[in-house]
Short mmCIF file of C-alpha atoms in Angstrom, two decimals:
data_model
loop_
_atom_site.label_atom_id
_atom_site.label_comp_id
_atom_site.label_asym_id
_atom_site.label_seq_id
_atom_site.Cartn_x
_atom_site.Cartn_y
_atom_site.Cartn_z
CA MET B 1 46.95 -39.33 88.29
CA ASN B 2 49.44 -39.44 85.73
CA GLY B 3 50.13 -42.00 83.31
CA ALA B 4 48.98 -45.16 81.72
CA ILE B 5 47.50 -48.48 82.41
CA ARG B 6 47.49 -51.89 80.46
CA THR B 7 45.32 -54.07 78.80
CA GLY B 8 47.15 -56.33 77.50
CA ALA B 9 47.39 -53.78 75.37
CA PRO B 10 49.41 -50.40 74.01
CA ALA B 11 48.92 -49.05 76.92
CA LEU B 12 46.36 -46.02 76.91
CA PRO B 13 47.08 -42.11 77.65
CA MET B 14 45.08 -41.80 81.76
CA PRO B 15 44.70 -37.85 82.15
CA ASP B 16 47.08 -35.66 84.24
CA LEU B 17 45.29 -33.60 87.57
CA ARG B 18 49.04 -32.90 89.39
CA GLY B 19 48.06 -29.71 89.04
CA SER B 20 44.55 -29.13 89.83
CA PHE B 21 44.82 -32.25 92.81
CA PRO B 22 48.64 -32.71 93.70
CA GLY B 23 48.97 -34.70 96.02
CA PRO B 24 50.15 -36.30 98.22
CA PHE B 25 47.05 -36.01 100.43
CA PRO B 26 46.30 -35.31 103.60
CA ALA B 27 45.26 -38.35 105.69
CA SER B 28 43.87 -38.48 109.06
CA ALA B 29 46.03 -39.30 112.23
CA TYR B 30 43.35 -42.02 113.31
CA ALA B 31 43.62 -43.35 109.25
CA ASP B 32 44.59 -47.30 110.93
CA ASP B 33 41.70 -47.51 113.19
CA ILE B 34 39.11 -47.19 110.71
CA GLU B 35 41.27 -49.36 108.65
CA ARG B 36 40.76 -51.19 111.93
CA HIS B 37 37.75 -50.53 112.88
CA ALA B 38 35.60 -51.67 108.83
CA THR B 39 37.09 -54.87 109.73
CA GLU B 40 35.75 -55.57 113.51
CA TRP B 41 32.06 -54.24 111.63
CA LEU B 42 31.91 -56.46 109.07
CA ARG B 43 32.79 -59.43 111.04
CA THR B 44 29.35 -58.06 113.05
CA PHE B 45 27.50 -57.64 109.57
CA PRO B 46 28.81 -60.79 107.52
CA LEU B 47 28.65 -57.91 104.00
CA VAL B 48 31.74 -60.20 102.06
CA GLY B 49 32.17 -63.52 101.65
CA SER B 50 35.19 -63.07 101.62
CA GLU B 51 38.84 -61.98 104.00
CA ARG B 52 40.63 -61.85 101.20
CA LYS B 53 37.78 -59.05 99.99
CA LEU B 54 37.18 -58.37 103.61
CA GLY B 55 40.29 -57.33 103.90
CA ALA B 56 40.69 -55.36 100.59
CA LEU B 57 37.89 -53.53 101.72
CA ALA B 58 38.76 -52.64 104.38
CA ASN B 59 41.68 -51.30 103.44
CA ILE B 60 40.35 -49.25 100.66
CA THR B 61 37.72 -47.92 103.33
CA GLY B 62 39.00 -46.93 105.86
CA GLN B 63 43.21 -45.02 104.70
CA GLY B 64 40.46 -43.61 101.43
CA MET B 65 38.29 -42.28 104.23
CA ALA B 66 41.38 -40.48 106.58
CA ARG B 67 41.76 -38.97 103.42
CA THR B 68 38.54 -37.32 102.35
CA PHE B 69 37.61 -36.45 106.21
CA PRO B 70 40.90 -35.85 107.21
CA ALA B 71 39.95 -33.29 110.05
CA ALA B 72 37.25 -34.54 111.22
CA GLY B 73 36.74 -36.12 114.56
CA ARG B 74 37.58 -40.35 115.32
CA SER B 75 33.86 -40.76 116.20
CA GLU B 76 32.69 -38.85 112.38
CA LEU B 77 35.78 -41.07 110.63
CA LEU B 78 34.32 -44.52 111.82
CA LEU B 79 30.61 -43.88 111.29
CA CYS B 80 31.05 -42.22 107.36
CA ALA B 81 33.66 -45.54 106.95
CA ASP B 82 30.67 -48.37 107.43
CA LEU B 83 28.02 -46.07 105.53
CA PHE B 84 30.86 -47.08 103.04
CA LEU B 85 30.65 -49.60 103.47
CA TRP B 86 28.18 -51.13 103.21
CA LEU B 87 26.65 -48.85 100.11
CA THR B 88 30.66 -51.36 98.44
CA ALA B 89 29.67 -54.18 99.89
CA PHE B 90 26.05 -53.87 98.83
CA ASP B 91 27.06 -52.70 95.16
CA ASP B 92 29.50 -55.42 95.17
CA ALA B 93 27.47 -58.28 96.31
CA HIS B 94 24.06 -56.98 94.47
CA GLY B 95 24.45 -54.86 91.89
CA GLU B 96 26.50 -54.43 87.68
CA ALA B 97 26.50 -58.52 86.64
CA ALA B 98 24.85 -60.09 89.60
CA GLY B 99 22.05 -57.26 89.01
CA ALA B 100 21.70 -58.35 86.22
CA ARG B 101 21.61 -61.92 86.06
CA ASP B 102 18.52 -62.09 89.82
CA PRO B 103 17.41 -58.86 89.26
CA ALA B 104 14.35 -59.65 91.64
CA ARG B 105 17.35 -60.74 93.98
CA LEU B 106 18.14 -57.25 93.62
CA VAL B 107 14.32 -55.34 93.69
CA ARG B 108 13.62 -57.59 96.67
CA ALA B 109 17.21 -56.67 98.17
CA ALA B 110 16.77 -52.59 97.32
CA GLY B 111 13.23 -52.90 98.66
CA GLU B 112 14.23 -53.86 102.26
CA CYS B 113 16.36 -50.93 101.66
CA VAL B 114 13.92 -48.82 100.88
CA HIS B 115 11.67 -49.12 103.52
CA LEU B 116 14.57 -49.31 106.36
CA LEU B 117 14.80 -45.51 104.56
CA ALA B 118 11.27 -44.51 104.62
CA GLY B 119 11.20 -44.06 108.20
CA HIS B 120 10.33 -47.66 109.01
CA ASP B 121 11.71 -49.49 112.13
CA GLU B 122 11.50 -52.68 111.14
CA PRO B 123 11.50 -54.40 107.48
CA PRO B 124 8.49 -56.10 105.54
CA GLY B 125 10.16 -60.18 107.24
CA SER B 126 13.54 -61.41 108.30
CA PRO B 127 15.50 -59.10 108.38
CA SER B 128 19.06 -60.18 105.51
CA VAL B 129 22.50 -58.76 107.34
CA PHE B 130 22.17 -56.58 104.59
CA GLY B 131 19.37 -54.66 106.17
CA ALA B 132 20.28 -54.76 109.63
CA ALA B 133 23.19 -52.67 109.65
CA LEU B 134 21.47 -50.61 107.46
CA THR B 135 19.30 -50.48 110.66
CA ASP B 136 22.49 -49.78 113.07
CA LEU B 137 23.68 -46.84 110.37
CA LEU B 138 20.62 -44.84 110.78
CA ALA B 139 20.15 -45.17 114.26
CA ARG B 140 23.96 -44.23 114.77
CA PHE B 141 23.29 -40.51 111.43
CA ARG B 142 19.94 -40.05 114.02
CA GLN B 143 21.60 -39.10 116.50
CA ARG B 144 24.66 -37.55 114.91
CA ALA B 145 22.96 -35.63 111.74
CA THR B 146 20.62 -32.98 112.06
CA GLY B 147 16.77 -33.74 110.51
CA THR B 148 17.65 -31.61 106.98
CA GLN B 149 21.49 -33.25 107.27
CA TYR B 150 18.96 -36.63 108.04
CA LEU B 151 16.60 -36.32 105.22
CA ARG B 152 19.11 -34.89 102.34
CA LEU B 153 21.28 -38.59 103.90
CA THR B 154 18.50 -41.25 102.65
CA GLY B 155 17.31 -39.15 100.06
CA HIS B 156 20.81 -39.90 98.37
CA LEU B 157 21.54 -43.09 99.71
CA ARG B 158 17.85 -43.67 97.44
CA ASP B 159 19.54 -42.31 95.05
CA ASN B 160 22.45 -44.85 95.68
CA LEU B 161 20.04 -47.87 95.39
CA LEU B 162 18.15 -45.97 92.33
CA ALA B 163 21.43 -46.22 90.30
CA ILE B 164 22.59 -49.51 91.12
CA LEU B 165 19.02 -50.94 89.43
CA TRP B 166 19.42 -49.03 86.86
CA GLU B 167 23.42 -49.90 85.97
CA ALA B 168 22.58 -53.92 86.26
CA HIS B 169 18.77 -53.16 84.45
CA HIS B 170 21.54 -51.28 81.87
CA ILE B 171 25.16 -53.02 82.06
CA ASP B 172 24.12 -56.20 78.99
CA GLY B 173 22.38 -54.14 76.72
CA PRO B 174 23.73 -50.14 76.77
CA ASP B 175 23.63 -49.35 74.07
CA HIS B 176 20.57 -46.72 74.33
CA VAL B 177 22.20 -45.34 77.30
CA THR B 178 23.57 -41.86 75.93
CA MET B 179 26.43 -39.67 77.62
CA ALA B 180 22.89 -36.96 79.21
CA ASP B 181 21.90 -40.05 80.37
CA TYR B 182 25.29 -41.58 82.21
CA ARG B 183 26.35 -38.19 83.78
CA ALA B 184 23.24 -38.28 85.53
CA MET B 185 23.06 -42.02 86.53
CA ARG B 186 26.96 -42.18 86.95
CA PRO B 187 27.98 -40.13 89.82
CA HIS B 188 25.43 -41.38 92.09
CA THR B 189 26.63 -45.25 91.00
CA VAL B 190 30.15 -43.82 92.54
CA PHE B 191 28.21 -42.76 95.40
CA VAL B 192 30.38 -39.02 94.96
CA ARG B 193 27.16 -36.62 95.57
CA THR B 194 26.19 -39.17 99.56
CA LEU B 195 29.79 -38.99 100.05
CA MET B 196 29.11 -34.70 99.07
CA VAL B 197 26.17 -34.55 102.05
CA THR B 198 27.81 -36.75 104.70
CA ALA B 199 30.94 -34.30 104.37
CA GLU B 200 28.49 -31.68 105.98
CA ILE B 201 27.56 -34.58 109.64
CA ALA B 202 31.68 -35.04 109.45
CA LEU B 203 32.56 -31.38 109.43
CA GLY B 204 29.84 -30.25 112.03
CA TYR B 205 28.74 -27.87 109.36
CA GLU B 206 25.42 -27.03 107.59
CA LEU B 207 25.01 -25.33 104.23
CA PRO B 208 22.49 -22.82 104.01
CA GLU B 209 19.97 -23.56 101.22
CA ARG B 210 20.73 -19.79 99.90
CA ASP B 211 24.32 -20.99 98.84
CA ARG B 212 23.53 -24.23 97.84
CA SER B 213 21.87 -22.89 94.80
CA LEU B 214 24.63 -20.42 94.49
CA GLU B 215 26.53 -20.95 90.61
CA PRO B 216 29.42 -21.43 91.26
CA VAL B 217 28.15 -24.58 94.14
CA ARG B 218 26.88 -26.03 92.09
CA GLU B 219 29.25 -25.92 89.27
CA LEU B 220 32.09 -27.17 91.54
CA GLU B 221 29.82 -29.94 92.76
CA THR B 222 28.86 -31.01 88.69
CA ALA B 223 32.70 -30.97 88.27
CA VAL B 224 33.40 -33.22 91.64
CA ALA B 225 30.22 -35.64 90.50
CA ASP B 226 31.94 -35.93 87.07
CA LEU B 227 35.33 -36.03 87.66
CA ALA B 228 35.09 -39.31 91.01
CA GLY B 229 33.13 -41.70 89.29
CA TRP B 230 34.92 -40.42 85.05
CA ILE B 231 38.35 -41.29 86.64
CA ASN B 232 36.87 -45.02 87.79
CA ASP B 233 35.95 -46.12 84.75
CA LEU B 234 39.25 -44.89 83.42
CA ALA B 235 40.85 -46.70 85.90
CA SER B 236 38.82 -49.82 86.42
CA TYR B 237 39.29 -50.14 82.82
CA ALA B 238 41.76 -53.70 82.62
CA LYS B 239 40.67 -54.36 85.10
CA GLU B 240 36.95 -56.41 84.09
CA THR B 241 38.20 -56.63 80.60
CA ALA B 242 41.35 -58.71 81.71
CA HIS B 243 38.68 -60.68 84.24
CA GLY B 244 35.89 -60.27 81.57
CA GLY B 245 33.88 -57.93 83.17
CA PRO B 246 31.01 -55.83 81.65
CA THR B 247 32.54 -53.15 79.87
CA THR B 248 30.74 -51.23 77.62
CA LEU B 249 28.41 -49.71 80.46
CA ASN B 250 31.89 -46.34 80.99
CA LEU B 251 33.05 -43.75 79.75
CA PRO B 252 35.62 -44.94 77.24
CA SER B 253 32.44 -47.69 75.34
CA LEU B 254 30.78 -44.24 75.96
CA LEU B 255 33.06 -42.50 73.40
CA MET B 256 33.96 -45.46 71.47
CA ARG B 257 30.00 -45.47 70.04
CA GLU B 258 29.76 -41.66 69.75
CA HIS B 259 32.82 -40.58 68.04
CA GLY B 260 33.81 -44.18 66.16
CA CYS B 261 36.83 -43.53 67.48
CA ASP B 262 39.32 -46.84 68.91
CA LEU B 263 39.99 -47.79 72.80
CA GLU B 264 43.50 -45.42 73.06
CA GLU B 265 41.13 -42.25 72.15
CA ALA B 266 38.87 -42.88 73.67
CA PHE B 267 41.03 -42.89 76.03
CA ARG B 268 42.61 -39.57 75.61
CA LEU B 269 39.60 -37.78 74.62
CA ALA B 270 37.85 -39.54 78.61
CA SER B 271 41.74 -38.11 79.70
CA ARG B 272 40.67 -34.76 78.23
CA MET B 273 37.51 -34.42 80.27
CA CYS B 274 39.13 -35.41 83.88
CA GLU B 275 41.45 -32.54 83.41
CA ARG B 276 39.48 -29.89 82.21
CA GLN B 277 36.41 -30.60 85.26
CA ALA B 278 39.40 -31.78 87.84
CA ALA B 279 40.31 -27.56 86.40
CA VAL B 280 37.43 -26.35 86.67
CA ALA B 281 37.01 -27.73 90.09
CA ALA B 282 39.94 -26.50 91.71
CA ALA B 283 39.20 -22.94 90.20
CA ARG B 284 35.88 -22.68 92.06
CA ILE B 285 37.31 -24.33 95.31
CA ALA B 286 39.84 -21.30 95.34
CA GLU B 287 36.97 -18.73 95.26
CA LEU B 288 35.18 -20.02 97.49
CA ALA B 289 37.39 -20.84 100.08
CA ALA B 290 38.92 -17.86 99.84
CA GLY B 291 35.61 -16.24 101.77
CA GLN B 292 34.37 -18.00 105.54
CA GLY B 293 32.08 -19.68 106.91
CA PRO B 294 30.40 -22.82 105.30
CA LEU B 295 30.93 -21.70 102.26
CA ALA B 296 34.50 -22.49 102.39
CA VAL B 297 34.35 -24.92 104.05
CA HIS B 298 31.83 -26.27 101.94
CA ALA B 299 35.15 -26.21 99.49
CA GLY B 300 37.50 -27.34 101.97
CA ALA B 301 35.74 -30.37 102.34
CA LEU B 302 34.65 -31.15 98.38
CA LYS B 303 39.06 -30.42 97.45
CA SER B 304 39.34 -33.16 99.99
CA VAL B 305 36.56 -35.46 98.66
CA ALA B 306 37.66 -35.37 95.13
CA SER B 307 41.23 -35.30 96.01
CA SER B 308 40.17 -38.94 97.96
CA TYR B 309 38.36 -39.66 95.28
CA VAL B 310 42.59 -39.62 93.34
CA TRP B 311 43.73 -41.42 96.00
CA HIS B 312 41.44 -44.22 95.64
CA ILE B 313 41.87 -45.35 91.92
CA ASP B 314 45.73 -45.99 92.48
CA HIS B 315 44.71 -48.97 95.47
CA ALA B 316 45.36 -52.49 94.84
CA ARG B 317 41.18 -52.94 93.82
CA TYR B 318 42.15 -51.81 90.34
CA ARG B 319 45.12 -53.63 90.03
CA VAL B 320 44.77 -56.57 87.68
#
């Protein structure tokens, strides 16, 4: 990622990530299959309100998933794509500004999903289309994941729902949100930690807990999580500004408030933060990938996860 974005004012600086995550990024040969399947799945479970939005979501998810797990099998890629179609569509329909306008609706929708994630086969009432789609997903993941993998996945999905609630609650009044708060929650609103957990299911490995707690692994996962959220903030800022959407709960706005600087300087600061975390991630990936076993596989998986976020922010979804 390199260059600048425009907001109707002078171009804003963007991070140069070519040294840490240079493209072009490998893509699965199943990319077009995933996109076609995504379109069909969204018609089976109509989570999106228009054909235009359906096509855009199927495209970015299908092509993005092909770059997230380029070595995964076709069936694994289709399953993972469906999960992230569901998460993105839920956030679009219920989160952010929509959740702030109607928090009761968001709480009901999240509550139905938490009920299903807790292991109940039926929601407490007639299932919504999001509940029906989640039921389908959970049944398919139970068939493929180990017990530990499934519990970790459902735990992270609950984290995503909590983060969507948190973001909707604060979006119209973010002045008391600290940088520490934001750094803790942003990976869950951008779904990157859920993607890391999904990697083990998609690629057929399981990282032992003793390896998961190693400092290089924790540092790598934190760097990738930060990078994913921050570059998304920078890439989406122009579109949110142009369309009059909320622009105060993001990294540039927090930096402007924290440092008393203007938007251009905030983008410079944010770009340097992204570049530092990208360099940390790349160094840890090289260190861990030099070995063997699940640690090396995990390092390669997180390299692809980070690369997919770098790739996806240039998608038309983020253009004004």
